[in-house]
CSV table of C-alpha atoms and ligand atoms in Angstrom, one decimal:
chain,number,residue,atom,x,y,z
L,1,MET,CA,6.3,53.3,282.7
L,2,VAL,CA,3.9,52.5,279.9
L,3,GLY,CA,0.9,55.0,279.9
L,4,GLY,CA,1.0,58.7,280.8
L,5,SER,CA,-2.3,59.2,282.6
L,6,ALA,CA,-3.5,59.2,286.2
L,7,ALA,CA,-1.9,56.0,287.5
L,8,GLY,CA,1.2,56.2,285.3
L,9,PHE,CA,2.3,59.8,286.3
L,10,TYR,CA,1.5,59.2,290.0
L,11,THR,CA,3.7,56.0,290.0
L,12,ALA,CA,6.4,57.7,288.0
L,13,ALA,CA,6.6,60.6,290.5
L,14,GLU,CA,6.8,58.2,293.5
L,15,ILE,CA,9.6,56.1,291.9
L,16,ALA,CA,11.6,59.2,290.7
L,17,ARG,CA,11.4,60.7,294.2
L,18,GLY,CA,12.9,57.4,295.5
L,19,GLY,CA,16.0,58.1,293.3
L,20,ARG,CA,15.3,55.7,290.4
L,21,ARG,CA,15.5,56.7,286.7
L,22,VAL,CA,12.1,56.6,285.2
L,23,ARG,CA,10.8,57.2,281.6
L,24,VAL,CA,7.1,57.5,280.8
L,25,LEU,CA,6.0,56.3,277.4
L,26,GLU,CA,2.6,57.7,276.2
L,27,SER,CA,1.1,56.8,272.8
L,28,LYS,CA,-0.8,60.1,272.5
L,29,PRO,CA,1.1,62.9,270.7
L,30,ASP,CA,0.9,65.4,273.6
L,31,LEU,CA,-0.5,66.1,277.0
L,32,GLN,CA,-4.2,66.9,276.2
L,33,PRO,CA,-6.3,64.3,278.0
L,34,ALA,CA,-10.0,64.2,277.1
L,35,PRO,CA,-12.1,66.1,279.6
L,36,ARG,CA,-13.9,63.9,282.1
L,37,THR,CA,-15.8,65.0,285.3
L,38,LEU,CA,-14.9,62.7,288.2
L,39,ILE,CA,-16.1,62.3,291.7
L,40,VAL,CA,-13.7,61.1,294.3
L,41,THR,CA,-13.6,60.9,298.1
L,42,ASN,CA,-11.7,63.3,300.3
L,43,HIS,CA,-9.0,60.7,300.5
L,44,LEU,CA,-7.6,62.3,297.3
L,45,ARG,CA,-6.4,65.3,299.4
L,46,ASN,CA,-4.2,62.9,301.5
L,47,GLN,CA,-2.8,61.4,298.3
L,48,LEU,CA,-2.1,64.6,296.4
L,49,GLY,CA,-1.5,67.2,299.1
L,50,ALA,CA,-1.8,70.8,297.9
L,51,SER,CA,-1.6,69.9,294.2
L,52,ALA,CA,-5.1,68.4,294.5
L,53,ASN,CA,-6.4,72.0,294.5
L,54,ASP,CA,-5.3,72.4,290.8
L,55,CYS,CA,-8.1,70.1,289.6
L,56,ILE,CA,-10.9,70.5,292.1
L,57,LEU,CA,-14.1,72.0,290.5
L,58,ASN,CA,-16.6,71.6,293.3
L,59,GLU,CA,-17.3,69.9,296.7
L,60,ILE,CA,-20.2,67.6,297.4
L,61,ARG,CA,-21.8,67.6,300.9
L,62,ARG,CA,-24.8,65.4,300.4
L,63,PHE,CA,-26.1,62.4,298.5
L,64,GLU,CA,-29.7,61.9,297.5
L,65,LEU,CA,-30.8,58.4,296.6
L,66,PHE,CA,-33.9,57.8,294.5
L,67,THR,CA,-35.9,54.7,293.6
L,68,ASP,CA,-39.5,54.2,292.6
L,69,GLY,CA,-40.8,57.5,294.0
L,70,ARG,CA,-38.8,57.1,297.3
L,71,SER,CA,-35.8,59.0,298.4
L,72,ALA,CA,-33.2,59.1,301.2
L,73,GLN,CA,-30.5,61.7,302.0
L,74,VAL,CA,-27.0,61.2,303.3
L,75,ALA,CA,-25.0,64.2,304.5
L,76,LEU,CA,-21.2,63.8,304.2
L,77,ALA,CA,-19.0,65.0,307.1
L,78,LYS,CA,-16.0,65.2,304.7
L,79,PRO,CA,-17.1,66.5,301.3
L,80,ASP,CA,-16.5,64.5,298.2
L,81,LEU,CA,-14.5,66.3,295.5
L,82,ILE,CA,-15.5,66.9,291.9
L,83,ILE,CA,-12.3,66.9,289.8
L,84,GLU,CA,-11.6,67.5,286.1
L,85,ARG,CA,-9.4,64.9,284.6
L,86,ALA,CA,-8.0,67.2,282.0
L,87,LYS,CA,-6.6,69.3,284.8
L,88,LEU,CA,-5.5,66.4,287.1
L,89,ILE,CA,-3.3,64.7,284.5
L,90,PRO,CA,-1.2,67.7,283.5
L,91,SER,CA,-0.7,68.5,287.2
L,92,LEU,CA,0.5,64.9,287.8
L,93,ALA,CA,2.8,65.0,284.8
L,94,ARG,CA,4.4,68.2,286.1
L,95,GLU,CA,5.0,66.5,289.5
L,96,ALA,CA,6.6,63.5,287.8
L,97,GLN,CA,8.8,65.7,285.7
L,98,GLN,CA,9.8,67.8,288.7
L,99,ALA,CA,10.7,64.6,290.5
L,100,GLY,CA,13.0,63.7,287.6
L,101,ALA,CA,11.0,61.5,285.4
L,102,ALA,CA,11.4,61.8,281.6
L,103,LEU,CA,8.2,61.9,279.5
L,104,SER,CA,8.1,60.6,275.9
L,105,PHE,CA,4.9,61.3,274.0
L,106,ASP,CA,3.9,59.8,270.6
L,107,THR,CA,5.6,56.7,271.9
L,108,ARG,CA,3.6,53.4,271.7
L,109,PHE,CA,4.7,50.3,273.5
L,110,LEU,CA,4.6,47.3,271.2
L,111,GLY,CA,6.1,44.4,273.1
L,112,LEU,CA,8.7,43.1,275.6
L,113,ALA,CA,11.0,40.2,276.0
L,114,ALA,CA,13.8,39.1,278.4
L,115,ASN,CA,17.4,40.1,277.7
L,116,ALA,CA,20.6,39.2,279.5
L,117,HIS,CA,20.1,41.7,282.3
L,118,GLY,CA,16.4,42.6,282.4
L,119,LEU,CA,13.9,43.5,279.7
L,120,ARG,CA,14.0,44.6,276.1
L,121,LEU,CA,11.1,46.8,275.0
L,122,GLU,CA,9.9,47.4,271.4
L,123,VAL,CA,8.3,50.8,270.9
L,124,GLU,CA,7.2,53.0,268.0
L,125,SER,CA,8.3,56.6,268.6
L,126,ALA,CA,7.1,59.3,266.1
L,127,GLY,CA,6.6,56.5,263.5
L,128,ARG,CA,10.0,54.9,264.0
L,129,ARG,CA,10.7,51.5,265.7
L,130,GLU,CA,13.0,51.7,268.7
L,131,GLU,CA,14.4,49.3,271.2
L,132,LEU,CA,14.7,50.3,274.9
L,133,HIS,CA,16.1,48.4,277.9
L,134,ALA,CA,14.9,48.4,281.5
L,135,ALA,CA,15.1,46.5,284.7
L,136,SER,CA,11.4,46.9,285.4
L,137,VAL,CA,8.4,47.9,283.3
L,138,VAL,CA,5.2,49.2,284.8
L,139,GLY,CA,2.0,48.8,282.7
L,140,ALA,CA,-0.2,51.8,283.4
L,141,ASP,CA,-1.8,51.5,280.0
L,142,GLY,CA,-5.5,51.3,281.0
L,143,ALA,CA,-8.2,48.7,280.9
L,144,SER,CA,-7.0,46.9,277.7
L,145,SER,CA,-3.4,46.9,278.8
L,146,ARG,CA,-1.0,45.6,276.2
L,147,VAL,CA,1.8,45.3,278.8
L,148,GLY,CA,-0.5,42.9,280.8
L,149,ARG,CA,-1.3,40.9,277.7
L,150,VAL,CA,2.2,40.4,276.4
L,151,ALA,CA,3.5,39.6,279.9
L,152,GLY,CA,0.9,36.9,280.3
L,153,TRP,CA,-1.9,38.4,282.5
L,154,PRO,CA,-5.4,37.3,281.6
L,155,SER,CA,-7.5,40.1,280.1
L,156,ILE,CA,-9.9,42.1,282.4
L,157,GLU,CA,-13.6,42.3,281.9
L,158,THR,CA,-14.9,45.8,281.2
L,159,VAL,CA,-18.3,47.6,281.4
L,160,PRO,CA,-19.4,50.7,279.5
L,161,LEU,CA,-19.7,54.0,281.3
L,162,VAL,CA,-21.4,56.9,279.5
L,163,GLN,CA,-22.1,60.3,280.9
L,164,ALA,CA,-23.6,63.5,279.4
L,165,ILE,CA,-22.6,67.0,280.5
L,166,VAL,CA,-25.8,68.9,281.1
L,167,ARG,CA,-27.0,72.2,282.6
L,168,LEU,CA,-27.6,71.7,286.3
L,169,PRO,CA,-31.4,71.2,286.8
L,170,LYS,CA,-32.9,74.1,288.8
L,171,ASP,CA,-34.1,71.8,291.6
L,172,CYS,CA,-30.7,70.3,292.2
L,173,PRO,CA,-28.3,72.1,294.7
L,174,PRO,CA,-24.8,72.3,293.4
L,175,ASP,CA,-23.4,70.5,296.5
L,176,THR,CA,-25.6,67.4,296.1
L,177,THR,CA,-25.0,64.3,294.1
L,178,ARG,CA,-28.1,62.4,293.0
L,179,VAL,CA,-28.2,58.6,292.5
L,180,TRP,CA,-31.1,56.7,290.9
L,181,PHE,CA,-31.6,53.0,291.1
L,182,VAL,CA,-33.6,51.8,288.1
L,183,PRO,CA,-33.1,48.0,287.9
L,184,ASP,CA,-35.1,47.8,284.6
L,185,ASP,CA,-32.3,49.9,282.9
L,186,THR,CA,-29.2,48.8,284.7
L,187,PRO,CA,-27.9,46.6,287.6
L,188,TYR,CA,-25.7,49.6,288.5
L,189,PHE,CA,-27.2,53.2,288.7
L,190,TYR,CA,-27.6,56.6,287.2
L,191,TRP,CA,-25.9,59.6,288.8
L,192,LEU,CA,-26.0,63.4,288.6
L,193,ILE,CA,-22.8,65.1,289.7
L,194,PRO,CA,-22.8,68.9,289.8
L,195,GLU,CA,-19.4,70.3,288.7
L,196,SER,CA,-20.5,74.0,289.3
L,197,ARG,CA,-23.7,76.0,289.8
L,198,GLU,CA,-24.3,75.8,286.1
L,199,ARG,CA,-23.1,72.3,284.9
L,200,ALA,CA,-23.3,68.7,285.9
L,201,ALA,CA,-22.4,65.2,284.6
L,202,LEU,CA,-25.3,62.8,284.3
L,203,GLY,CA,-24.3,59.2,283.7
L,204,ILE,CA,-24.9,55.5,283.8
L,205,ILE,CA,-22.9,52.3,284.1
L,206,GLY,CA,-24.4,49.4,282.2
L,207,GLU,CA,-23.5,46.1,280.7
L,208,ASP,CA,-24.0,46.5,276.9
L,209,GLY,CA,-22.5,49.6,275.3
L,210,ARG,CA,-25.4,50.4,272.9
L,211,GLU,CA,-28.2,49.6,275.3
L,212,THR,CA,-26.4,51.7,278.0
L,213,ALA,CA,-26.2,54.8,275.7
L,214,ARG,CA,-29.9,54.2,274.7
L,215,CYS,CA,-31.0,54.1,278.3
L,216,LEU,CA,-29.2,57.3,279.1
L,217,GLU,CA,-30.8,59.1,276.2
L,218,ALA,CA,-34.2,57.9,277.3
L,219,PHE,CA,-33.5,58.9,280.9
L,220,LEU,CA,-32.5,62.4,279.8
L,221,LYS,CA,-35.6,62.8,277.7
L,222,ARG,CA,-37.8,61.6,280.6
L,223,LYS,CA,-36.2,64.3,282.9
L,224,GLY,CA,-36.4,67.0,280.1
L,225,ILE,CA,-32.6,67.5,280.2
L,226,GLU,CA,-30.6,68.4,277.1
L,227,PRO,CA,-27.1,66.8,276.7
L,228,LEU,CA,-24.4,69.4,276.0
L,229,GLU,CA,-21.5,66.9,275.4
L,230,TRP,CA,-20.8,63.2,275.8
L,231,GLN,CA,-18.0,61.4,277.7
L,232,GLY,CA,-17.5,57.7,277.9
L,233,ALA,CA,-15.2,54.7,277.8
L,234,ARG,CA,-15.1,51.1,279.1
L,235,ILE,CA,-13.9,50.6,282.6
L,236,PRO,CA,-12.6,47.4,284.3
L,237,VAL,CA,-14.8,45.2,286.5
L,238,TYR,CA,-13.0,43.9,289.6
L,239,ARG,CA,-13.9,40.3,290.2
L,240,ARG,CA,-10.7,39.0,291.8
L,241,TRP,CA,-7.4,40.3,292.9
L,242,VAL,CA,-4.9,40.8,290.0
L,243,PRO,CA,-1.3,40.1,291.2
L,244,ILE,CA,0.6,43.3,290.5
L,245,LYS,CA,4.0,41.7,289.6
L,246,ARG,CA,5.3,39.0,287.2
L,247,ARG,CA,8.8,38.0,286.5
L,248,VAL,CA,9.9,37.9,282.8
L,249,GLY,CA,13.5,36.5,282.6
L,250,LYS,CA,15.6,38.6,285.0
L,251,GLY,CA,13.2,41.6,284.7
L,252,ASN,CA,10.1,42.6,286.6
L,253,VAL,CA,6.8,43.6,285.1
L,254,TYR,CA,4.1,45.4,287.2
L,255,LEU,CA,0.6,46.6,286.5
L,256,VAL,CA,-1.2,49.5,288.1
L,257,GLY,CA,-4.5,51.4,287.9
L,258,ASP,CA,-7.1,50.3,285.4
L,259,ALA,CA,-4.5,47.9,283.8
L,260,ALA,CA,-4.6,45.9,287.1
L,261,GLY,CA,-8.4,46.3,287.5
L,262,GLN,CA,-7.9,48.6,290.5
L,263,VAL,CA,-11.4,50.0,290.3
L,264,LYS,CA,-14.1,50.0,293.1
L,265,VAL,CA,-16.7,47.8,291.4
L,266,SER,CA,-19.6,49.1,293.4
L,267,THR,CA,-19.2,52.7,292.4
L,268,VAL,CA,-16.8,52.2,289.5
L,269,GLY,CA,-14.3,54.8,290.9
L,270,GLY,CA,-10.7,54.1,289.9
L,271,ILE,CA,-8.7,57.3,290.7
L,272,VAL,CA,-8.1,56.9,294.5
L,273,THR,CA,-7.6,53.1,294.3
L,274,GLY,CA,-5.3,53.5,291.2
L,275,PHE,CA,-3.2,55.9,293.3
L,276,ARG,CA,-3.1,53.3,296.1
L,277,GLY,CA,-2.0,50.7,293.6
L,278,ALA,CA,0.6,53.2,292.3
L,279,ARG,CA,2.1,53.7,295.8
L,280,ALA,CA,2.2,49.9,296.3
L,281,VAL,CA,4.1,49.4,293.0
L,282,ALA,CA,6.5,52.2,293.8
L,283,GLN,CA,7.2,50.6,297.2
L,284,ALA,CA,7.8,47.2,295.6
L,285,ILE,CA,10.3,48.7,293.1
L,286,LEU,CA,12.0,50.9,295.7
L,287,ARG,CA,11.9,48.1,298.3
L,288,THR,CA,10.3,50.3,300.9
L,289,GLY,CA,7.1,49.6,302.9
L,290,HIS,CA,6.0,46.2,304.0
L,291,GLY,CA,3.2,45.4,301.6
L,292,GLY,CA,0.6,47.2,303.9
L,293,GLU,CA,-0.6,49.4,301.1
L,294,LEU,CA,-1.2,46.5,298.8
L,295,LEU,CA,-3.1,44.5,301.5
L,296,ALA,CA,-5.3,47.5,302.3
L,297,LEU,CA,-6.1,48.0,298.6
L,298,ARG,CA,-6.9,44.3,298.2
L,299,ARG,CA,-9.2,44.3,301.2
L,300,GLU,CA,-10.9,47.5,299.8
L,301,LEU,CA,-11.5,46.1,296.3
L,302,SER,CA,-12.8,42.8,297.7
L,303,THR,CA,-15.3,44.6,300.0
L,304,HIS,CA,-16.6,46.6,296.9
L,305,TRP,CA,-16.9,43.3,295.0
L,306,LEU,CA,-19.0,41.8,297.8
L,307,LEU,CA,-21.2,44.9,297.8
L,308,ARG,CA,-21.6,44.6,294.0
L,309,ARG,CA,-22.4,40.9,294.1
L,310,THR,CA,-25.0,41.7,296.8
L,311,MET,CA,-26.7,44.4,294.8
L,312,HIS,CA,-26.2,43.1,291.2
L,313,HIS,CA,-29.4,41.1,291.2
L,314,PHE,CA,-31.5,43.5,293.3
L,315,GLN,CA,-35.1,43.8,292.1
L,316,GLN,CA,-37.2,47.0,292.5
L,317,ARG,CA,-38.6,46.0,295.9
L,318,ASP,CA,-35.0,45.3,297.2
L,319,TYR,CA,-34.0,48.9,296.2
L,320,SER,CA,-37.2,50.3,297.7
L,321,ARG,CA,-36.4,48.4,301.0
L,322,LEU,CA,-32.7,49.6,300.9
L,323,VAL,CA,-33.7,53.2,300.6
L,324,ASP,CA,-36.3,52.8,303.4
L,325,LEU,CA,-33.8,51.1,305.7
L,326,LEU,CA,-31.3,53.9,305.3
L,327,ASN,CA,-32.6,55.3,308.6
L,328,ALA,CA,-31.1,58.2,310.5
L,329,SER,CA,-28.5,56.1,312.4
L,330,THR,CA,-27.3,54.3,309.2
L,331,ARG,CA,-27.1,57.6,307.4
L,332,GLY,CA,-24.9,59.0,310.2
L,333,THR,CA,-22.4,56.2,309.6
L,334,LEU,CA,-22.5,56.6,305.9
L,335,SER,CA,-21.7,60.3,306.3
L,336,GLU,CA,-18.8,59.9,308.7
L,337,ILE,CA,-16.8,57.2,306.9
L,338,THR,CA,-15.7,57.6,303.3
L,339,ARG,CA,-16.3,55.0,300.5
L,340,ASP,CA,-12.5,54.5,300.5
L,341,GLU,CA,-12.8,52.9,303.9
L,342,SER,CA,-15.5,50.5,302.8
L,343,THR,CA,-14.8,47.6,305.2
L,344,ARG,CA,-15.2,49.9,308.2
L,345,LEU,CA,-18.2,51.5,306.5
L,346,LEU,CA,-19.9,48.1,305.8
L,347,TRP,CA,-19.5,46.8,309.4
L,348,ASN,CA,-20.8,50.0,310.9
L,349,VAL,CA,-23.8,50.1,308.7
L,350,LEU,CA,-24.7,46.4,309.3
L,351,ARG,CA,-24.3,46.9,313.1
L,352,GLN,CA,-26.7,49.7,313.1
L,353,GLN,CA,-29.2,48.2,310.7
L,354,PRO,CA,-29.1,44.4,310.9
L,355,ARG,CA,-32.0,44.1,308.6
L,356,LEU,CA,-29.6,45.1,305.8
L,357,VAL,CA,-27.8,41.8,306.4
L,358,LEU,CA,-31.0,39.9,305.4
L,359,LEU,CA,-31.5,42.2,302.4
L,360,GLY,CA,-27.8,41.5,301.4
L,361,LEU,CA,-28.2,37.7,301.8
L,362,ARG,CA,-31.3,37.9,299.6
L,363,GLY,CA,-29.3,39.8,297.0
L,364,LEU,CA,-26.5,37.1,297.0
L,365,LEU,CA,-29.1,34.3,296.8
L,366,LEU,CA,-30.8,36.0,293.9
L,367,GLY,CA,-27.4,36.2,292.1
L,368,ARG,CA,-26.7,32.5,292.8
L,369,ASN,CA,-30.1,31.4,291.5
L,370,GLY,CA,-29.5,33.6,288.4
L,371,ALA,CA,-32.8,35.5,289.0
L,372,LYS,CA,-33.7,37.6,286.0
L,373,GLY,CA,-37.3,38.8,286.8
L,374,ARG,CA,-37.5,42.4,287.8
L,375,SER,CA,-40.6,43.9,289.3
Y,1,FAD,C1,-16.7,58.6,281.7
Y,1,FAD,C2,-15.9,58.1,282.9
Y,1,FAD,C3,-16.2,58.6,284.1
Y,1,FAD,C4,-15.5,58.1,285.2
Y,1,FAD,N1,-15.8,58.6,286.5
Y,1,FAD,C5,-15.1,58.3,287.5
Y,1,FAD,C6,-15.3,58.9,288.8
Y,1,FAD,O1,-16.3,59.7,289.0
Y,1,FAD,N2,-14.5,58.6,289.8
Y,1,FAD,C7,-13.4,57.8,289.7
Y,1,FAD,O2,-12.6,57.6,290.7
Y,1,FAD,N3,-13.2,57.1,288.5
Y,1,FAD,C8,-14.0,57.4,287.4
Y,1,FAD,N4,-13.7,56.8,286.2
Y,1,FAD,C9,-12.6,55.8,286.2
Y,1,FAD,C10,-11.3,56.5,286.1
Y,1,FAD,O3,-11.3,57.5,285.1
Y,1,FAD,C11,-10.2,55.5,285.7
Y,1,FAD,O4,-10.2,54.4,286.7
Y,1,FAD,C12,-8.8,56.1,285.7
Y,1,FAD,O5,-8.8,57.3,284.9
Y,1,FAD,C13,-7.8,55.1,285.1
Y,1,FAD,O6,-6.5,55.7,285.0
Y,1,FAD,P1,-5.3,54.9,284.5
Y,1,FAD,O7,-4.2,55.8,284.5
Y,1,FAD,O8,-5.2,53.6,285.2
Y,1,FAD,O9,-5.7,54.5,283.0
Y,1,FAD,P2,-6.1,55.4,281.7
Y,1,FAD,O10,-6.6,56.8,282.1
Y,1,FAD,O11,-6.9,54.6,280.8
Y,1,FAD,O12,-4.7,55.7,281.0
Y,1,FAD,C14,-4.0,54.7,280.2
Y,1,FAD,C15,-3.0,55.5,279.4
Y,1,FAD,O13,-2.1,54.6,278.7
Y,1,FAD,C16,-1.9,55.0,277.4
Y,1,FAD,N5,-1.6,53.8,276.5
Y,1,FAD,C17,-2.5,52.8,276.3
Y,1,FAD,N6,-1.8,51.9,275.5
Y,1,FAD,C18,-0.6,52.3,275.3
Y,1,FAD,C19,0.6,51.8,274.6
Y,1,FAD,N7,0.5,50.6,274.0
Y,1,FAD,N8,1.7,52.5,274.6
Y,1,FAD,C20,1.8,53.8,275.3
Y,1,FAD,N9,0.7,54.3,276.0
Y,1,FAD,C21,-0.4,53.6,276.0
Y,1,FAD,C22,-3.3,55.7,277.0
Y,1,FAD,O14,-3.1,56.6,275.9
Y,1,FAD,C23,-3.6,56.4,278.3
Y,1,FAD,O15,-3.1,57.7,278.4
Y,1,FAD,C24,-14.5,57.1,285.1
Y,1,FAD,C25,-14.2,56.6,283.8
Y,1,FAD,C26,-14.9,57.1,282.7
Y,1,FAD,C27,-14.6,56.5,281.4
């Protein structure tokens, strides 16, 4: 396993539990992941069981959507979870170790090639070059995966995500996430996620790194909010399915998590989908399951890609209409089904509010015609 982070440790634990020998290679010197406030659906509890509790900071029961002076509210039947990545990853590492996986820090993957029986890996461990041998290699090494590159996968497009940790504004309840659609700043959105009664993460996804950071600074200033610390990185944009396996000689190479672009492109969430990809890779290596997990993940990622294509060229009046159309019945559907069941969610929303189909078609046409004008 190359990469000791969310997807890597989750996959390692699954494979080790299935009775295979696993070694995780992580380039960082120790287990001190950078803090990052993340929002995930309740589905995480099914994936992690009781150990999810180690990293949960807060629960979100409502979303408030804002655009151009309008707002809509959506209550969640099953609360979303706010988790701290710096707690999640050590907890996953412990699980992998308890299942029997060996962890090697300060060990950087450099390259791989076929050998007589499987794969030969070149790594640098504590400054020294080493050669390792394995039947299978899993690349869980993030958005700019070296494993993917050397095994012949095309590189994955990424977008910048920047968020500031701020004091929770007095008018924002700690169980409510706020989302602002500001198409002049970004085709994505701004969000405010409370991690406690005192603190929240306020962030933006954009297209150009510098411009995205500048927009966030201006947005904070407009709202009179002081940043306490900054978090950010580039995250993959899912545009098409990335096959998870390649054959190199007699060995198998797999990709998982951000390395395979397993990120919901409409909300840019990669934790729950990365774990689904992890389970699919573990099943492929252990030869269990029948590919159902992979099919479900593919369907999920494609639905989010359709949603993103629909909204990517929305102008201000489209967002205003969207927020207006989120009437009581649509809001009911949104609240009952999580964003990790997006196909069911989409059909239910469209059945209850057919005018959203027209709005969606307009969005797709705007994208096809390359509309730039924003009103
Ligand atoms: C600021 C921010 C906020 C986010 N918010 C959310 C959110 O709210 N909800 C959500 O679901 N997702 C969110 N995401 C996305 C989510 O964090 C990622 O999808 C997820 O963490 C990816 O995990 P991963 O294990 O696939 O990759 P990574 O976490 O990128 O891990 C890759 C690992 O591989 C190691 N590595 C890389 N190269 C090598 C090498 N050559 N040799 C050995 N090791 C190597 C790295 O050191 C790293 O530890 C956010 C991302 C960012 C940046």
